Every structure is written in structure tokens, then in C-alpha cells.
GROMACS .gro file of C-alpha atoms in nm:
model
  320
    1MET     CA    1   0.000   0.000   0.000
    2PRO     CA    2   0.154   0.332  -0.100
    3LEU     CA    3   0.224   0.585   0.173
    4ILE     CA    4   0.058   0.925   0.138
    5PHE     CA    5   0.259   1.197   0.307
    6PRO     CA    6   0.100   1.521   0.433
    7GLY     CA    7   0.052   1.768   0.150
    8SER     CA    8   0.093   1.512  -0.129
    9SER     CA    9  -0.165   1.462  -0.402
   10GLU     CA   10  -0.413   1.179  -0.389
   11LEU     CA   11  -0.317   0.869  -0.582
   12THR     CA   12  -0.569   0.768  -0.843
   13ILE     CA   13  -0.595   0.438  -1.024
   14LYS     CA   14  -0.673   0.450  -1.394
   15GLN     CA   15  -1.013   0.302  -1.460
   16PRO     CA   16  -1.025   0.030  -1.728
   17LEU     CA   17  -1.197   0.111  -2.057
   18PRO     CA   18  -1.553  -0.019  -2.098
   19SER     CA   19  -1.565  -0.350  -2.281
   20ALA     CA   20  -1.761  -0.193  -2.570
   21VAL     CA   21  -1.481   0.056  -2.632
   22VAL     CA   22  -1.216  -0.216  -2.614
   23ASP     CA   23  -1.406  -0.423  -2.870
   24LYS     CA   24  -1.428  -0.127  -3.110
   25LEU     CA   25  -1.056  -0.056  -3.078
   26ALA     CA   26  -0.977  -0.422  -3.145
   27GLU     CA   27  -1.177  -0.403  -3.468
   28LEU     CA   28  -0.956  -0.127  -3.609
   29SER     CA   29  -0.680  -0.237  -3.842
   30THR     CA   30  -0.336  -0.096  -3.769
   31ASP     CA   31  -0.303   0.016  -4.131
   32GLU     CA   32  -0.659   0.133  -4.180
   33PRO     CA   33  -0.662   0.443  -4.405
   34LEU     CA   34  -0.789   0.776  -4.279
   35PRO     CA   35  -1.149   0.853  -4.372
   36GLU     CA   36  -1.209   1.056  -4.686
   37ALA     CA   37  -1.490   1.253  -4.519
   38TYR     CA   38  -1.558   1.371  -4.164
   39PRO     CA   39  -1.884   1.429  -3.975
   40GLY     CA   40  -1.857   1.802  -4.039
   41ASP     CA   41  -1.652   2.062  -4.223
   42ARG     CA   42  -1.357   2.204  -4.033
   43ILE     CA   43  -1.049   2.416  -4.103
   44ARG     CA   44  -0.796   2.570  -3.867
   45LEU     CA   45  -0.491   2.791  -3.925
   46LEU     CA   46  -0.220   2.812  -3.656
   47ALA     CA   47   0.096   3.023  -3.628
   48GLN     CA   48   0.396   2.801  -3.545
   49SER     CA   49   0.670   3.065  -3.568
   50PRO     CA   50   0.723   3.409  -3.725
   51ARG     CA   51   0.762   3.248  -4.069
   52LYS     CA   52   0.558   2.927  -4.049
   53LEU     CA   53   0.183   2.856  -4.048
   54TYR     CA   54   0.020   2.518  -4.000
   55LEU     CA   55  -0.315   2.442  -4.164
   56TYR     CA   56  -0.543   2.142  -4.126
   57TRP     CA   57  -0.894   2.074  -4.252
   58GLY     CA   58  -1.165   1.815  -4.304
   59LEU     CA   59  -1.466   1.796  -4.536
   60ALA     CA   60  -1.800   1.630  -4.465
   61GLN     CA   61  -1.830   1.516  -4.828
   62ASP     CA   62  -1.615   1.478  -5.135
   63PRO     CA   63  -1.622   1.819  -5.314
   64TYR     CA   64  -1.557   1.656  -5.652
   65ASP     CA   65  -1.889   1.469  -5.634
   66VAL     CA   66  -2.080   1.797  -5.613
   67LEU     CA   67  -1.853   1.956  -5.875
   68GLU     CA   68  -1.911   1.673  -6.121
   69ARG     CA   69  -2.288   1.701  -6.087
   70ALA     CA   70  -2.266   2.075  -6.151
   71PHE     CA   71  -2.005   2.090  -6.430
   72GLY     CA   72  -1.993   1.739  -6.574
   73ALA     CA   73  -1.674   1.664  -6.765
   74GLN     CA   74  -1.545   2.017  -6.702
   75SER     CA   75  -1.495   1.926  -6.335
   76ALA     CA   76  -1.176   1.739  -6.428
   77ARG     CA   77  -1.007   2.074  -6.488
   78TYR     CA   78  -1.041   2.175  -6.123
   79THR     CA   79  -0.780   2.116  -5.853
   80LEU     CA   80  -0.816   2.135  -5.475
   81VAL     CA   81  -0.602   2.427  -5.357
   82VAL     CA   82  -0.535   2.647  -5.056
   83ARG     CA   83  -0.556   3.021  -5.110
   84LEU     CA   84  -0.355   3.205  -4.845
   85VAL     CA   85  -0.469   3.565  -4.796
   86ASN     CA   86  -0.277   3.840  -4.620
   87THR     CA   87  -0.569   4.019  -4.455
   88GLU     CA   88  -0.370   4.341  -4.413
   89SER     CA   89  -0.245   4.384  -4.771
   90GLY     CA   90  -0.511   4.181  -4.951
   91GLU     CA   91  -0.244   3.985  -5.139
   92SER     CA   92  -0.306   3.612  -5.189
   93THR     CA   93  -0.114   3.307  -5.307
   94LEU     CA   94  -0.232   2.966  -5.428
   95HIS     CA   95  -0.091   2.636  -5.302
   96LEU     CA   96  -0.181   2.282  -5.403
   97ALA     CA   97  -0.375   2.121  -5.119
   98SER     CA   98  -0.192   1.832  -4.956
   99PRO     CA   99  -0.365   1.490  -4.972
  100THR     CA  100  -0.291   1.456  -4.599
  101LYS     CA  101  -0.543   1.737  -4.531
  102SER     CA  102  -0.276   1.939  -4.349
  103GLN     CA  103   0.029   2.136  -4.455
  104TRP     CA  104   0.292   2.393  -4.362
  105LEU     CA  105   0.292   2.735  -4.525
  106ASP     CA  106   0.587   2.978  -4.547
  107VAL     CA  107   0.498   3.341  -4.480
  108PRO     CA  108   0.675   3.669  -4.401
  109PRO     CA  109   0.674   3.755  -4.027
  110GLY     CA  110   0.451   4.009  -3.861
  111GLY     CA  111   0.139   3.953  -4.070
  112ALA     CA  112  -0.223   3.841  -4.039
  113TYR     CA  113  -0.334   3.553  -4.261
  114ARG     CA  114  -0.648   3.359  -4.352
  115ALA     CA  115  -0.655   3.032  -4.546
  116GLU     CA  116  -0.931   2.935  -4.787
  117LEU     CA  117  -0.974   2.581  -4.914
  118GLY     CA  118  -1.132   2.567  -5.256
  119LEU     CA  119  -1.136   2.444  -5.614
  120TYR     CA  120  -0.946   2.620  -5.889
  121ALA     CA  121  -0.915   2.587  -6.265
  122PRO     CA  122  -0.715   2.818  -6.496
  123GLY     CA  123  -0.935   3.095  -6.629
  124ARG     CA  124  -1.220   3.008  -6.392
  125VAL     CA  125  -1.348   3.165  -6.070
  126PHE     CA  126  -1.205   3.024  -5.747
  127ILE     CA  127  -1.472   2.816  -5.572
  128ARG     CA  128  -1.430   2.859  -5.198
  129LEU     CA  129  -1.527   2.562  -4.982
  130LEU     CA  130  -1.393   2.655  -4.639
  131SER     CA  131  -1.248   2.969  -4.482
  132SER     CA  132  -1.024   2.955  -4.175
  133ASN     CA  133  -0.971   3.180  -3.878
  134VAL     CA  134  -0.718   3.465  -3.901
  135ALA     CA  135  -0.373   3.373  -3.766
  136GLN     CA  136  -0.124   3.642  -3.665
  137THR     CA  137   0.248   3.572  -3.702
  138PRO     CA  138   0.481   3.752  -3.459
  139ARG     CA  139   0.778   3.966  -3.552
  140SER     CA  140   1.098   3.788  -3.646
  141GLY     CA  141   1.317   3.999  -3.419
  142VAL     CA  142   1.327   4.230  -3.125
  143ALA     CA  143   1.093   4.530  -3.148
  144ARG     CA  144   1.257   4.864  -3.226
  145THR     CA  145   1.048   5.028  -2.954
  146VAL     CA  146   1.251   5.040  -2.633
  147ASP     CA  147   1.174   5.128  -2.273
  148ALA     CA  148   1.274   5.488  -2.210
  149SER     CA  149   1.319   5.424  -1.836
  150SER     CA  150   1.682   5.433  -1.725
  151ASP     CA  151   1.617   5.127  -1.508
  152TRP     CA  152   1.545   4.903  -1.806
  153ASN     CA  153   1.686   5.078  -2.112
  154ILE     CA  154   1.996   4.931  -2.278
  155SER     CA  155   2.164   5.058  -2.590
  156ALA     CA  156   2.210   4.837  -2.893
  157GLU     CA  157   2.587   4.866  -2.845
  158ASN     CA  158   2.572   4.732  -2.488
  159PHE     CA  159   2.318   4.465  -2.585
  160ALA     CA  160   2.555   4.344  -2.858
  161GLN     CA  161   2.830   4.306  -2.597
  162VAL     CA  162   2.598   4.102  -2.375
  163LEU     CA  163   2.509   3.873  -2.666
  164ASP     CA  164   2.874   3.832  -2.758
  165GLU     CA  165   2.975   3.735  -2.403
  166ALA     CA  166   2.682   3.492  -2.385
  167GLY     CA  167   2.802   3.314  -2.698
  168TYR     CA  168   2.539   3.440  -2.942
  169VAL     CA  169   2.801   3.588  -3.173
  170SER     CA  170   2.595   3.596  -3.491
  171ASP     CA  171   2.313   3.770  -3.304
  172ALA     CA  172   2.570   4.012  -3.161
  173LEU     CA  173   2.678   4.097  -3.516
  174GLU     CA  174   2.319   4.177  -3.611
  175VAL     CA  175   2.271   4.402  -3.309
  176THR     CA  176   2.610   4.568  -3.371
  177LEU     CA  177   2.486   4.670  -3.715
  178GLU     CA  178   2.177   4.812  -3.546
  179ALA     CA  179   2.397   5.009  -3.304
  180VAL     CA  180   2.596   5.166  -3.588
  181ASP     CA  181   2.273   5.232  -3.779
  182GLU     CA  182   2.135   5.425  -3.482
  183LEU     CA  183   2.437   5.657  -3.498
  184THR     CA  184   2.447   5.695  -3.877
  185GLY     CA  185   2.082   5.740  -3.964
  186ASP     CA  186   2.054   5.380  -4.087
  187GLY     CA  187   2.351   5.435  -4.317
  188ALA     CA  188   2.579   5.149  -4.209
  189THR     CA  189   2.365   4.854  -4.315
  190ARG     CA  190   2.281   5.018  -4.647
  191ALA     CA  191   2.652   5.088  -4.710
  192VAL     CA  192   2.760   4.730  -4.636
  193ALA     CA  193   2.477   4.580  -4.842
  194GLY     CA  194   2.551   4.818  -5.129
  195ALA     CA  195   2.920   4.719  -5.131
  196PHE     CA  196   2.833   4.350  -5.098
  197SER     CA  197   2.646   4.343  -5.429
  198ASP     CA  198   2.640   4.558  -5.739
  199GLU     CA  199   2.263   4.517  -5.751
  200GLU     CA  200   2.067   4.829  -5.661
  201LEU     CA  201   1.927   4.817  -5.309
  202PRO     CA  202   1.548   4.814  -5.280
  203ALA     CA  203   1.363   5.085  -5.091
  204MET     CA  204   1.337   4.943  -4.739
  205THR     CA  205   1.101   5.010  -4.451
  206GLN     CA  206   1.236   4.996  -4.096
  207GLU     CA  207   1.112   4.636  -4.074
  208GLU     CA  208   1.291   4.542  -4.396
  209LEU     CA  209   1.607   4.720  -4.285
  210ALA     CA  210   1.606   4.511  -3.967
  211GLU     CA  211   1.552   4.207  -4.189
  212MET     CA  212   1.854   4.310  -4.398
  213ARG     CA  213   2.070   4.319  -4.084
  214GLY     CA  214   1.959   3.966  -4.002
  215LEU     CA  215   2.025   3.857  -4.361
  216LEU     CA  216   2.380   3.997  -4.358
  217ALA     CA  217   2.454   3.827  -4.025
  218ALA     CA  218   2.316   3.496  -4.153
  219LEU     CA  219   2.525   3.513  -4.472
  220ALA     CA  220   2.837   3.608  -4.277
  221PHE     CA  221   2.795   3.297  -4.064
  222GLY     CA  222   2.764   3.056  -4.351
  223ALA     CA  223   2.391   3.040  -4.421
  224ARG     CA  224   2.317   2.946  -4.783
  225SER     CA  225   2.135   3.210  -4.986
  226GLU     CA  226   1.902   2.948  -5.139
  227SER     CA  227   1.773   2.851  -4.794
  228LEU     CA  228   1.707   3.214  -4.703
  229GLN     CA  229   1.520   3.335  -5.012
  230THR     CA  230   1.197   3.152  -4.931
  231ILE     CA  231   1.159   3.323  -4.592
  232LEU     CA  232   1.258   3.678  -4.689
  233SER     CA  233   1.019   3.958  -4.775
  234PRO     CA  234   0.975   3.997  -5.155
  235PRO     CA  235   1.203   4.305  -5.192
  236LEU     CA  236   1.495   4.139  -5.012
  237ALA     CA  237   1.437   3.799  -5.173
  238ASN     CA  238   1.448   3.959  -5.520
  239TRP     CA  239   1.763   4.154  -5.431
  240LEU     CA  240   1.938   3.841  -5.300
  241GLU     CA  241   1.832   3.640  -5.605
  242ARG     CA  242   1.975   3.906  -5.839
  243ALA     CA  243   2.297   3.920  -5.636
  244GLY     CA  244   2.330   3.542  -5.660
  245ARG     CA  245   2.339   3.554  -6.039
  246HIS     CA  246   2.693   3.690  -6.017
  247GLY     CA  247   2.823   3.365  -5.869
  248SER     CA  248   3.090   3.461  -5.616
  249ALA     CA  249   2.908   3.783  -5.523
  250VAL     CA  250   2.719   3.609  -5.240
  251SER     CA  251   3.023   3.506  -5.036
  252GLY     CA  252   3.032   3.491  -4.658
  253GLU     CA  253   3.409   3.544  -4.647
  254ARG     CA  254   3.382   3.852  -4.868
  255LEU     CA  255   3.106   3.990  -4.645
  256VAL     CA  256   3.320   3.938  -4.333
  257GLU     CA  257   3.603   4.127  -4.501
  258LEU     CA  258   3.366   4.414  -4.586
  259LEU     CA  259   3.249   4.431  -4.224
  260ARG     CA  260   3.612   4.453  -4.114
  261THR     CA  261   3.728   4.715  -4.362
  262MET     CA  262   3.415   4.932  -4.360
  263LEU     CA  263   3.302   4.914  -3.997
  264GLY     CA  264   3.606   4.787  -3.810
  265ILE     CA  265   3.424   4.474  -3.690
  266GLU     CA  266   3.677   4.203  -3.604
  267MET     CA  267   3.623   3.839  -3.509
  268SER     CA  268   3.850   3.604  -3.318
  269TYR     CA  269   3.847   3.384  -3.628
  270LEU     CA  270   3.642   3.364  -3.944
  271PRO     CA  271   3.287   3.230  -3.907
  272GLN     CA  272   3.355   2.988  -4.194
  273HIS     CA  273   3.627   2.829  -3.979
  274ALA     CA  274   3.404   2.817  -3.671
  275PRO     CA  275   3.223   2.502  -3.559
  276ALA     CA  276   2.963   2.409  -3.818
  277GLU     CA  277   2.692   2.410  -3.551
  278GLU     CA  278   2.710   2.791  -3.526
  279ALA     CA  279   2.613   2.836  -3.890
  280MET     CA  280   2.347   2.567  -3.853
  281ARG     CA  281   2.210   2.733  -3.540
  282ARG     CA  282   2.194   3.070  -3.712
  283THR     CA  283   2.023   2.929  -4.021
  284ALA     CA  284   1.780   2.723  -3.814
  285ARG     CA  285   1.687   3.026  -3.605
  286VAL     CA  286   1.609   3.225  -3.918
  287ILE     CA  287   1.414   2.951  -4.092
  288VAL     CA  288   1.250   2.741  -3.822
  289GLY     CA  289   1.235   2.963  -3.516
  290ALA     CA  290   1.240   2.668  -3.277
  291SER     CA  291   1.386   2.730  -2.930
  292GLU     CA  292   1.581   2.405  -2.917
  293VAL     CA  293   1.806   2.517  -3.203
  294ASN     CA  294   1.868   2.864  -3.060
  295LEU     CA  295   2.139   2.762  -2.815
  296PRO     CA  296   2.498   2.892  -2.838
  297VAL     CA  297   2.776   2.646  -2.907
  298HIS     CA  298   3.151   2.677  -2.845
  299PRO     CA  299   3.166   3.057  -2.865
  300PHE     CA  300   3.417   3.275  -3.041
  301HIS     CA  301   3.419   3.649  -2.994
  302LEU     CA  302   3.333   3.961  -3.187
  303TRP     CA  303   3.523   4.286  -3.143
  304MET     CA  304   3.285   4.570  -3.213
  305PRO     CA  305   3.383   4.903  -3.368
  306SER     CA  306   3.461   5.206  -3.160
  307MET     CA  307   3.170   5.447  -3.189
  308ASN     CA  308   3.381   5.757  -3.251
  309VAL     CA  309   3.318   6.060  -3.467
  310GLY     CA  310   3.583   5.969  -3.725
  311LEU     CA  311   3.430   5.626  -3.780
  312LEU     CA  312   3.081   5.769  -3.812
  313LYS     CA  313   3.193   6.023  -4.071
  314SER     CA  314   3.364   5.753  -4.277
  315ILE     CA  315   3.053   5.534  -4.266
  316VAL     CA  316   2.817   5.815  -4.360
  317SER     CA  317   3.043   5.914  -4.652
  318LEU     CA  318   3.005   5.564  -4.793
  319THR     CA  319   2.630   5.608  -4.824
  320HIS     CA  320   2.650   5.917  -5.046
   0.00000   0.00000   0.00000
């Protein structure tokens, strides 16, 4: 008999399943296919991370049966698709619906989205079957709004030093760029990106400029440009794609050299010679957003530029 000490929870014994339920479970085959139809229509859209949505659905009846009765042979032209709508901009994209009745969707961060399941044929009107809830994706980085209180406020320069000492060197590089941007009217990141590629820089909002800082840090630490394009905003994805056409233009080693010569940012050794896990961690953080891959590994250090007047003048001159 188990002892129950004062303050402990009561022990409960799991009740056996009713015999009727056991019999029904025994009747199920281990490889029985999932049903084609469900008791009712359902669709749900969930935000998994700043750049990932998860959608699942179920239909009470086969939509192609109804479509065939209505359109006859023309129904063969239709395909089951998911239309993903950005409720803020009104823009939408079409995706083939997965036969598993669930799928992942890549989206830019900081947006509100609704998914519509429907039937589509080229040159025909989209036939909507189900419409989901609106899912909001969070920002991909730290908000630019800071606490003005002296008790809690920390400058980007000091925050970069904290990240560097904690082992998050690639994140420290991103915040270092933000620190220099604060002192140069957002000129530093534009100057480095402009020197990195001959392609003309797109007009960037503050959100996209922050995204550019993250992109430069990811590239400097060995992230592949192909893996980044799908999760960037359209202006930056197009710019990176054009830069990649020049072959060696998208080079992490070249970018590190630009950071050193233009901004005075030094590293204890090149990121490309660092443990491979650091580049993997950085890429995984950008693409997946999962906490288990956001841990620092054997750290190396970043020496940040001195924020002096001479440096600032040289940086600003590069932007004109």
C-alpha cells in the first residue's frame, strides 16, 4: 500500500476502458486508411513561428462529387487548392492542397493571414469551400520600440556586448549593425549591403532594414542564400536572387572582409572556420524559429567598432 505523506496529491488508479470501447478498438486495423470525409466541415490555421503557419482541414463530403454534378466533364479541370490571404495587404497566393489534409505554409513575419480551401481551374473563378480563422504571425526579431526608463533601457551597443559574451556571436553581429545604424541614420547597413552586391538596393522600410541586418549576419555565418530566399520579404528575396546571379558575389568570407574594412568589426576567427553548428544554429533560427536550435555552441568572440566621430563620418560618406 503506497504511503501518502501530508501535502501530497491523492493517488488515483486508472479506470479500465468499458468492454464496448475495447471491442471497437480491437476491430480497427493498424493500417486502416484515414477517412475521406468527416462528420462536419472544419479548417484551422495556426501560427507556429514568425515564418511558419500550420493548416489542417476536413470535409464532410467529397467536393468533386458535387462539382461533377454541376459541371460534368469540365470538373476534371479543377484542382483542390489552398488560397492564403494576407488580410492586411489583400495579397493572396495559391498552393496545391496536400492529400494529408494538413500542410505547412511559409509566410513573411509580422502579418495576419487567412486560409481558404477551394477548387481552382485556370481561367475560372475560385470556388471557396472553407475559410479559416485569421492567424497572426509575430515579428521575427526584437521590437525597435525600447523602454525609455533608465532602469530598463539598454543601448544596442551594450546589448551586442551582452550577446557576444553569452556566446550568441551571430546575433551580436546583427545588433552591432543596429547600433551603428542608430548613430548613422541607418547608413551602415545600407553601405555594407551596397558594397556587398552591385545590384541596386530596394527601398526598405524599418522592418525590412532590420531584416537586412539579419540577412547579412546569416550570410556572414555561412547560411546558404538558397535557404534564405523563401523566408525573406519579396524586396529582399528579389535583391538576394539578383545578387546570386553573379556567382561569387554572395560570399560569406567577402562579407566578413567588408564588415572589417568598412566598420572595423573584427572576429577572433572567421565564421567559416568556426564550428559548423554555429552556422546551422543561425540558419535554423532564421528559418525554423524553434527554441531548441537557438542555443549557443563553443563561442568565439566579436570585437565591435569604436563608436567615434571619425568612424561615423567615414561610414556616412560611404552612403553618399
